[in-house]
Tab-separated table of C-alpha atoms in Angstrom:
chain	number	residue	atom	x	y	z
B	1	MET	CA	49.692	-28.215	-36.340
B	2	ILE	CA	46.997	-26.356	-34.517
B	3	SER	CA	45.293	-23.666	-36.351
B	4	GLU	CA	43.273	-22.045	-33.216
B	5	PRO	CA	44.621	-21.411	-29.686
B	6	VAL	CA	44.024	-24.603	-27.019
B	7	ASP	CA	45.410	-25.418	-23.899
B	8	ASN	CA	44.827	-29.165	-24.047
B	9	PHE	CA	47.533	-31.360	-25.634
B	10	ILE	CA	46.865	-32.649	-28.824
B	11	LEU	CA	47.992	-36.028	-30.228
B	12	ASP	CA	49.726	-35.588	-33.479
B	13	SER	CA	50.743	-38.031	-35.667
B	14	GLY	CA	52.446	-35.493	-37.797
B	15	ALA	CA	54.564	-33.904	-34.962
B	16	SER	CA	58.166	-34.619	-35.060
B	17	THR	CA	58.441	-33.897	-30.990
B	18	HIS	CA	56.421	-32.493	-28.158
B	19	MET	CA	55.771	-28.964	-28.277
B	20	CYS	CA	54.297	-26.531	-25.743
B	21	ASN	CA	53.404	-22.757	-25.706
B	22	LYS	CA	52.980	-22.625	-21.668
B	23	GLY	CA	56.219	-21.328	-20.136
B	24	GLU	CA	54.671	-22.367	-16.405
B	25	TRP	CA	54.377	-25.818	-17.130
B	26	PHE	CA	57.952	-26.657	-17.848
B	27	GLU	CA	59.986	-27.871	-14.929
B	28	GLU	CA	63.099	-25.575	-15.800
B	29	ILE	CA	63.499	-24.345	-19.543
B	30	LYS	CA	66.725	-25.001	-20.922
B	31	PRO	CA	68.026	-22.893	-23.666
B	32	PHE	CA	67.572	-24.181	-27.112
B	33	SER	CA	67.874	-22.547	-30.418
B	34	GLY	CA	65.875	-23.820	-33.489
B	35	THR	CA	62.638	-23.315	-35.431
B	36	VAL	CA	59.679	-25.492	-36.213
B	37	ALA	CA	57.161	-25.173	-39.367
B	38	CYS	CA	53.623	-24.313	-38.708
B	39	ALA	CA	51.790	-25.937	-41.716
B	40	SER	CA	48.444	-24.441	-40.730
B	41	LYS	CA	49.927	-20.930	-41.369
B	42	ASN	CA	53.038	-21.554	-43.140
B	43	ASP	CA	54.794	-19.870	-40.538
B	44	ILE	CA	58.367	-20.597	-39.121
B	45	LEU	CA	57.889	-20.305	-35.206
B	46	LYS	CA	61.082	-19.800	-33.045
B	47	VAL	CA	61.890	-22.308	-30.429
B	48	GLU	CA	63.055	-20.706	-27.114
B	49	GLY	CA	63.850	-23.507	-24.942
B	50	ILE	CA	63.350	-27.324	-24.062
B	51	ASP	CA	62.657	-29.466	-20.954
B	52	THR	CA	60.322	-31.611	-19.339
B	53	VAL	CA	56.588	-31.300	-18.674
B	54	THR	CA	55.063	-33.593	-15.761
B	55	GLY	CA	51.297	-33.887	-15.172
B	56	THR	CA	48.680	-36.616	-14.627
B	57	LEU	CA	46.029	-37.960	-16.795
B	58	ASN	CA	43.046	-39.618	-14.814
B	59	GLY	CA	45.075	-40.089	-11.812
B	60	ARG	CA	48.124	-41.472	-13.824
B	61	LYS	CA	51.305	-39.689	-13.686
B	62	ILE	CA	52.742	-38.896	-17.219
B	63	ILE	CA	56.269	-37.299	-17.808
B	64	LEU	CA	56.882	-35.925	-21.168
B	65	THR	CA	60.573	-35.327	-22.082
B	66	ASP	CA	62.329	-32.896	-24.890
B	67	VAL	CA	59.374	-31.060	-24.906
B	68	LEU	CA	59.971	-27.757	-27.129
B	69	TYR	CA	59.107	-24.476	-25.432
B	70	VAL	CA	57.401	-22.589	-28.653
B	71	PRO	CA	55.863	-19.404	-27.198
B	72	GLU	CA	54.052	-18.432	-30.499
B	73	LEU	CA	52.398	-22.068	-31.038
B	74	ASN	CA	48.535	-21.892	-30.911
B	75	GLY	CA	48.543	-24.882	-28.366
B	76	GLN	CA	50.284	-28.010	-27.178
B	77	LEU	CA	51.228	-31.081	-29.151
B	78	ILE	CA	52.273	-34.599	-28.277
B	79	SER	CA	54.279	-36.460	-30.801
B	80	VAL	CA	52.977	-40.017	-31.628
B	81	LYS	CA	56.485	-40.544	-32.951
B	82	ASN	CA	58.184	-39.714	-29.585
B	83	ILE	CA	55.760	-42.172	-27.790
B	84	GLN	CA	56.499	-44.859	-29.983
B	85	LYS	CA	60.339	-44.086	-29.896
B	86	ALA	CA	59.721	-44.677	-26.032
B	87	GLY	CA	58.667	-48.105	-26.646
B	88	TYR	CA	54.905	-47.505	-26.693
B	89	SER	CA	52.310	-48.352	-28.983
B	90	VAL	CA	49.558	-45.788	-30.149
B	91	ILE	CA	46.416	-47.542	-31.309
B	92	PHE	CA	43.532	-45.464	-32.934
B	93	LYS	CA	40.460	-47.154	-32.543
B	94	ASN	CA	36.624	-46.197	-32.247
B	95	ASP	CA	37.399	-42.104	-31.788
B	96	VAL	CA	39.986	-43.266	-29.247
B	97	ALA	CA	43.690	-43.189	-28.999
B	98	VAL	CA	45.000	-45.915	-26.707
B	99	ILE	CA	48.757	-46.036	-25.402
B	100	LYS	CA	49.841	-49.476	-24.676
B	101	LYS	CA	53.114	-51.273	-23.748
B	102	SER	CA	53.171	-54.942	-22.604
B	103	SER	CA	50.329	-55.454	-20.244
B	104	GLU	CA	49.840	-51.744	-19.734
B	105	LYS	CA	47.073	-50.149	-21.623
B	106	PHE	CA	45.181	-46.822	-21.096
B	107	GLU	CA	43.257	-44.255	-22.816
B	108	PHE	CA	45.267	-41.289	-23.793
B	109	ALA	CA	42.974	-39.087	-26.155
B	110	ARG	CA	39.628	-38.660	-27.675
B	111	LEU	CA	38.463	-37.462	-31.168
B	112	ASN	CA	36.792	-34.163	-31.199
B	113	GLU	CA	34.448	-32.758	-33.681
B	114	LYS	CA	37.493	-30.797	-35.275
B	115	GLY	CA	39.271	-34.304	-36.066
B	116	GLN	CA	41.716	-33.614	-33.488
B	117	TYR	CA	42.722	-36.322	-30.680
B	118	VAL	CA	42.584	-34.285	-27.584
B	119	SER	CA	44.109	-35.680	-24.266
B	120	GLN	CA	42.827	-34.596	-20.826
B	121	PHE	CA	46.851	-34.760	-19.768
B	122	GLU	CA	46.750	-31.944	-17.028
B	123	PRO	CA	50.318	-30.392	-16.542
B	124	THR	CA	51.336	-29.549	-13.084
B	125	LYS	CA	52.167	-26.042	-13.134
B	126	ALA	CA	54.382	-25.978	-9.614
B	127	SER	CA	56.081	-29.264	-9.656
B	128	ILE	CA	58.479	-29.975	-6.645
B	129	TYR	CA	61.291	-29.585	-9.127
B	130	SER	CA	60.252	-26.073	-9.724
B	131	VAL	CA	60.212	-25.280	-6.108
B	132	ASN	CA	63.567	-26.684	-5.384
B	133	HIS	CA	65.146	-24.766	-8.499
B	134	SER	CA	63.667	-21.454	-7.017
B	135	VAL	CA	64.825	-22.331	-3.347
B	136	GLU	CA	68.320	-22.724	-4.726
B	137	LEU	CA	68.054	-19.664	-6.987
B	138	TRP	CA	67.318	-17.732	-4.130
B	139	HIS	CA	70.059	-19.219	-1.902
B	140	ARG	CA	72.606	-18.598	-4.696
B	141	ARG	CA	71.354	-15.088	-5.251
B	142	MET	CA	71.587	-14.077	-1.601
B	143	GLY	CA	75.001	-15.352	-1.186
B	144	HIS	CA	74.479	-19.005	0.036
B	145	SER	CA	72.301	-17.047	3.202
B	146	SER	CA	70.702	-19.850	5.663
B	147	ASN	CA	67.302	-21.078	5.371
B	148	LYS	CA	66.336	-19.129	8.660
B	149	VAL	CA	67.743	-15.911	6.874
B	150	LEU	CA	65.604	-16.485	3.532
B	151	LYS	CA	62.650	-17.440	5.742
B	152	GLU	CA	62.539	-14.252	7.576
B	153	MET	CA	62.696	-12.366	4.221
B	154	GLY	CA	59.847	-14.520	2.980
B	155	LEU	CA	61.812	-16.241	0.270
B	156	PRO	CA	61.227	-19.757	-0.566
B	157	VAL	CA	63.134	-22.278	1.532
B	158	SER	CA	63.744	-26.204	1.466
B	159	GLU	CA	61.648	-27.928	3.760
B	160	SER	CA	64.178	-30.652	3.891
B	161	PRO	CA	67.986	-30.836	5.025
B	162	SER	CA	69.860	-28.997	2.288
B	163	SER	CA	73.491	-29.581	1.090
B	164	PHE	CA	73.485	-26.204	-0.650
B	165	SER	CA	76.648	-24.871	1.129
B	166	GLU	CA	78.695	-27.801	1.783
B	167	GLU	CA	81.296	-26.952	-1.076
B	168	PHE	CA	81.606	-23.610	0.556
B	169	VAL	CA	82.819	-24.651	4.065
B	170	ILE	CA	86.259	-24.267	2.640
B	171	ALA	CA	85.725	-20.773	2.502
B	172	LYS	CA	84.943	-20.459	6.378
B	173	GLN	CA	87.438	-19.481	8.904
B	174	SER	CA	87.238	-19.327	12.755
B	175	ASN	CA	86.482	-16.440	14.651
B	176	THR	CA	88.343	-15.050	17.734
B	177	PRO	CA	85.515	-14.427	20.037
B	178	MET	CA	84.760	-10.606	20.437
B	179	SER	CA	83.781	-9.004	23.504
B	180	LYS	CA	79.964	-7.866	23.445
B	181	GLY	CA	79.583	-5.480	26.226
B	182	PRO	CA	76.165	-3.715	26.295
B	183	ARG	CA	76.501	-0.384	24.492
B	184	SER	CA	73.751	2.036	23.598
B	185	ARG	CA	73.252	2.494	19.521
B	186	GLU	CA	72.388	5.635	17.858
B	187	HIS	CA	68.662	6.223	17.123
B	188	LEU	CA	69.089	7.934	13.760
B	189	PRO	CA	71.083	6.632	10.721
B	190	MET	CA	74.593	8.095	9.913
B	191	ARG	CA	75.135	9.978	12.947
B	192	MET	CA	78.143	7.503	13.985
B	193	VAL	CA	79.826	5.012	12.081
B	194	HIS	CA	82.488	2.454	12.691
B	195	THR	CA	85.337	2.075	10.157
B	196	ASP	CA	88.418	-0.185	9.397
B	197	ILE	CA	90.854	-0.801	6.383
B	198	CYS	CA	91.561	-3.992	5.282
B	199	GLY	CA	94.725	-5.029	3.075
B	200	PRO	CA	96.986	-5.045	1.607
B	201	ILE	CA	95.417	-8.050	-0.594
B	202	ASP	CA	97.389	-9.723	-2.774
B	203	PRO	CA	96.671	-10.159	-5.923
B	204	PRO	CA	95.481	-6.539	-6.293
B	205	THR	CA	92.291	-6.084	-8.397
B	206	ARG	CA	92.643	-5.428	-12.118
B	207	GLU	CA	92.333	-1.722	-11.396
B	208	GLY	CA	95.260	-1.975	-9.105
B	209	LYS	CA	93.324	-2.024	-5.900
B	210	LYS	CA	94.870	-3.615	-2.511
B	211	TYR	CA	92.945	-2.261	0.076
B	212	PHE	CA	89.282	-2.025	0.846
B	213	LEU	CA	87.663	0.672	3.582
B	214	THR	CA	84.534	-0.383	5.400
B	215	ILE	CA	82.122	2.030	6.938
B	216	VAL	CA	79.315	0.657	8.967
B	217	ASP	CA	76.227	2.818	10.232
B	218	ASP	CA	75.840	2.410	14.213
B	219	PHE	CA	71.852	2.791	13.935
B	220	SER	CA	71.281	0.536	10.763
B	221	ARG	CA	74.377	-1.538	10.514
B	222	PHE	CA	74.288	-0.423	6.828
B	223	CYS	CA	77.928	-1.264	5.242
B	224	GLU	CA	79.684	0.362	2.742
B	225	VAL	CA	82.857	-0.499	0.878
B	226	HIS	CA	85.216	1.539	-0.695
B	227	LEU	CA	88.219	-0.160	-2.897
B	228	LEU	CA	91.710	1.609	-2.426
B	229	LYS	CA	94.973	1.715	-4.083
B	230	HIS	CA	96.640	3.296	-0.889
B	231	LYS	CA	95.577	3.723	2.558
B	232	SER	CA	96.091	7.276	2.268
B	233	ASP	CA	93.161	7.419	-0.202
B	234	ILE	CA	90.786	7.292	2.826
B	235	LEU	CA	91.050	11.143	3.018
B	236	GLU	CA	89.049	11.674	-0.333
B	237	VAL	CA	86.391	9.080	0.490
B	238	PHE	CA	85.561	10.707	3.951
B	239	LYS	CA	85.484	14.043	2.499
B	240	LEU	CA	82.652	13.086	0.131
B	241	PHE	CA	81.278	10.600	3.058
B	242	ILE	CA	80.978	13.588	5.564
B	243	LYS	CA	79.452	15.852	2.712
B	244	GLN	CA	76.798	13.433	1.806
B	245	ASN	CA	75.857	12.626	5.642
B	246	PRO	CA	75.714	16.217	7.107
B	247	ASP	CA	74.294	14.824	10.451
B	248	LEU	CA	77.658	12.690	11.097
B	249	TYR	CA	79.396	13.858	14.080
B	250	LYS	CA	81.468	10.665	15.016
B	251	ILE	CA	83.861	8.225	13.315
B	252	ARG	CA	84.890	5.212	15.349
B	253	CYS	CA	88.147	3.517	14.335
B	254	ASP	CA	91.215	1.735	15.259
B	255	ASN	CA	94.456	3.675	16.228
B	256	ALA	CA	95.689	3.577	12.615
B	257	LYS	CA	97.850	6.503	11.588
B	258	GLU	CA	95.449	7.103	8.709
B	259	TYR	CA	92.843	7.905	10.992
B	260	VAL	CA	94.346	9.759	13.848
B	261	SER	CA	97.043	11.772	12.303
B	262	GLY	CA	97.591	14.048	9.037
B	263	GLU	CA	95.106	15.424	6.719
B	264	LEU	CA	92.009	13.214	7.730
B	265	ASP	CA	92.307	14.359	11.461
B	266	ARG	CA	92.490	17.906	10.446
B	267	TYR	CA	89.532	17.677	8.034
B	268	CYS	CA	87.130	15.937	10.568
B	269	LYS	CA	87.863	18.596	13.257
B	270	LYS	CA	87.233	21.417	10.737
B	271	SER	CA	83.962	19.440	9.804
B	272	GLY	CA	82.719	19.112	13.416
B	273	VAL	CA	83.499	15.241	13.330
B	274	VAL	CA	84.939	13.493	16.196
B	275	ILE	CA	87.387	10.895	15.433
B	276	ASP	CA	87.138	7.949	18.136
B	277	PRO	CA	90.053	5.622	17.992
B	278	ALA	CA	90.173	2.488	20.001
B	279	PRO	CA	93.444	2.049	22.122
B	280	PRO	CA	96.416	0.397	20.237
B	281	TYR	CA	96.285	-3.543	19.883
B	282	SER	CA	92.489	-3.680	21.177
B	283	PRO	CA	90.450	-4.799	18.148
B	284	PRO	CA	87.343	-5.850	20.249
B	285	LEU	CA	87.007	-2.036	21.070
B	286	ASN	CA	86.316	-1.522	17.077
B	287	GLY	CA	84.324	-4.844	17.080
B	288	VAL	CA	81.654	-3.637	14.564
B	289	ALA	CA	83.906	-2.635	11.861
B	290	GLU	CA	86.276	-5.732	12.727
B	291	ARG	CA	83.245	-8.255	12.649
B	292	ALA	CA	81.996	-6.574	9.128
B	293	ASN	CA	85.473	-7.019	7.230
B	294	ARG	CA	85.663	-10.638	8.479
B	295	TYR	CA	82.067	-11.502	7.086
B	296	LEU	CA	82.694	-9.717	3.993
B	297	LEU	CA	86.123	-11.583	3.188
B	298	GLU	CA	84.612	-14.917	4.332
B	299	LYS	CA	81.297	-14.240	1.949
B	300	ALA	CA	83.967	-12.865	-0.919
B	301	ARG	CA	85.813	-15.883	-0.801
B	302	ALA	CA	82.595	-18.352	-0.952
B	303	LEU	CA	81.418	-15.934	-3.961
B	304	ILE	CA	84.420	-16.300	-5.910
B	305	TYR	CA	84.645	-20.076	-5.315
B	306	GLU	CA	81.318	-20.778	-6.583
B	307	ALA	CA	81.780	-18.360	-9.672
B	308	LYS	CA	85.159	-19.859	-10.358
B	309	LEU	CA	86.705	-16.328	-10.956
B	310	PRO	CA	90.244	-15.329	-10.696
B	311	LYS	CA	91.122	-13.932	-6.905
B	312	SER	CA	91.802	-10.679	-8.698
B	313	TYR	CA	87.994	-10.314	-8.668
B	314	TRP	CA	87.795	-10.031	-4.871
B	315	GLY	CA	86.882	-6.099	-5.022
B	316	TYR	CA	83.613	-7.091	-6.905
B	317	ALA	CA	83.046	-10.007	-4.755
B	318	VAL	CA	83.369	-7.725	-1.186
B	319	GLN	CA	81.242	-5.162	-2.799
B	320	THR	CA	78.554	-7.738	-3.681
B	321	ALA	CA	79.019	-9.152	-0.051
B	322	ALA	CA	78.139	-5.788	1.420
B	323	TYR	CA	75.363	-5.098	-1.107
B	324	LEU	CA	74.004	-8.557	0.267
B	325	LYS	CA	74.850	-8.096	3.780
B	326	ASN	CA	72.408	-4.849	3.770
B	327	ARG	CA	69.642	-6.639	2.457
B	328	ILE	CA	69.273	-9.545	4.890
B	329	PRO	CA	68.198	-9.446	8.319
B	330	ASN	CA	70.514	-8.100	10.885
B	331	GLN	CA	70.135	-9.778	14.606
B	332	THR	CA	71.688	-6.707	16.437
B	333	VAL	CA	69.244	-4.557	14.903
B	334	GLY	CA	66.228	-6.637	14.070
B	335	ASN	CA	65.702	-5.404	10.806
B	336	LEU	CA	67.285	-5.228	7.239
B	337	PRO	CA	70.179	-2.261	7.251
B	338	PHE	CA	68.738	-1.022	3.686
B	339	GLU	CA	65.368	-0.582	5.272
B	340	LEU	CA	66.561	1.257	8.378
B	341	LYS	CA	68.695	3.614	6.563
B	342	TYR	CA	66.300	4.528	3.409
B	343	GLY	CA	63.077	3.779	5.086
B	344	LYS	CA	61.605	1.414	2.562
B	345	PRO	CA	62.225	-2.484	1.744
B	346	PRO	CA	64.903	-3.173	-0.862
B	347	ASP	CA	63.893	-4.690	-4.304
B	348	LEU	CA	65.345	-8.136	-4.199
B	349	ASN	CA	64.026	-9.213	-7.630
B	350	ILE	CA	66.997	-7.118	-9.094
B	351	ILE	CA	69.578	-9.381	-7.657
B	352	LYS	CA	71.256	-11.858	-9.831
B	353	ILE	CA	73.820	-14.736	-8.857
B	354	PHE	CA	77.285	-13.397	-8.424
B	355	GLY	CA	79.196	-13.894	-11.591
B	356	CYS	CA	76.343	-14.741	-14.027
B	357	ASP	CA	75.778	-12.954	-17.104
B	358	ALA	CA	73.865	-9.885	-16.599
């Protein structure tokens, strides 16, 4: 083992396997539990992962497989035993360690003043695999958004044709063309909203919710989702929503009785909020909310499919879809809904893949 910290790899005849303390040199560290003994300090060091380290030595590409990630190790070790297991010979002669296999032979390390065979092997810190892994990771975190969307957000994208979304084609559904006549937007957030109820959905969530209410801000296109057991539950949702958004003056909705008759209608009138229903059987006139619902359902299906979760998790999936929708560019408003509403960009680093362990 190494007694003083070093960055260069040391060729070690006593090491049972390759070891490295630099996490950035690994292509993708996979979970691995275990310990290794440090003879120089009589310490037991924890192994935190295992994977491949790729690099070059005098222009020659070198790939070290099954390298243990040991953060507390003082340096980097290349195991002579592992090289020999791979079918190579290691020859120590005249202060030089030479690797040989058949007609192939090259200098691998030189003896230093401390009696260590030090290699000039240079790991590649940002391998192609790492870049592709980062691309796929962000692609999945953002709910399989397109390369165009990721690029607009400054996130890594694949420069080659991607097949990331092929398995999610089954989650797509054809959309009925919607009328897109010119209409002015509000100039400030949360003054006018579009809303729609979707459901009943079978199976219900584990909490017994069968519907979800979508509320979309006209200015920013910021989208809120509320899960409901009953359609009539929208009354309590809007009571709180109106209190939280005192500038709200109009709610655009369909002609459902939950909006246009009963307690909600009376509460809105009392609060100075106008309910603006579309005529019966004319969904295009409530197009913003209708399109939002379709988007959320399609995205939720894809999220559940990938995570291999029961359908009863649709509530979490719809809420996640709305969360992501607010953090990707919206073509209508030319910005991120989150940023338009709150005046600052969202923190994307807190986003995890749907269904993964926290």
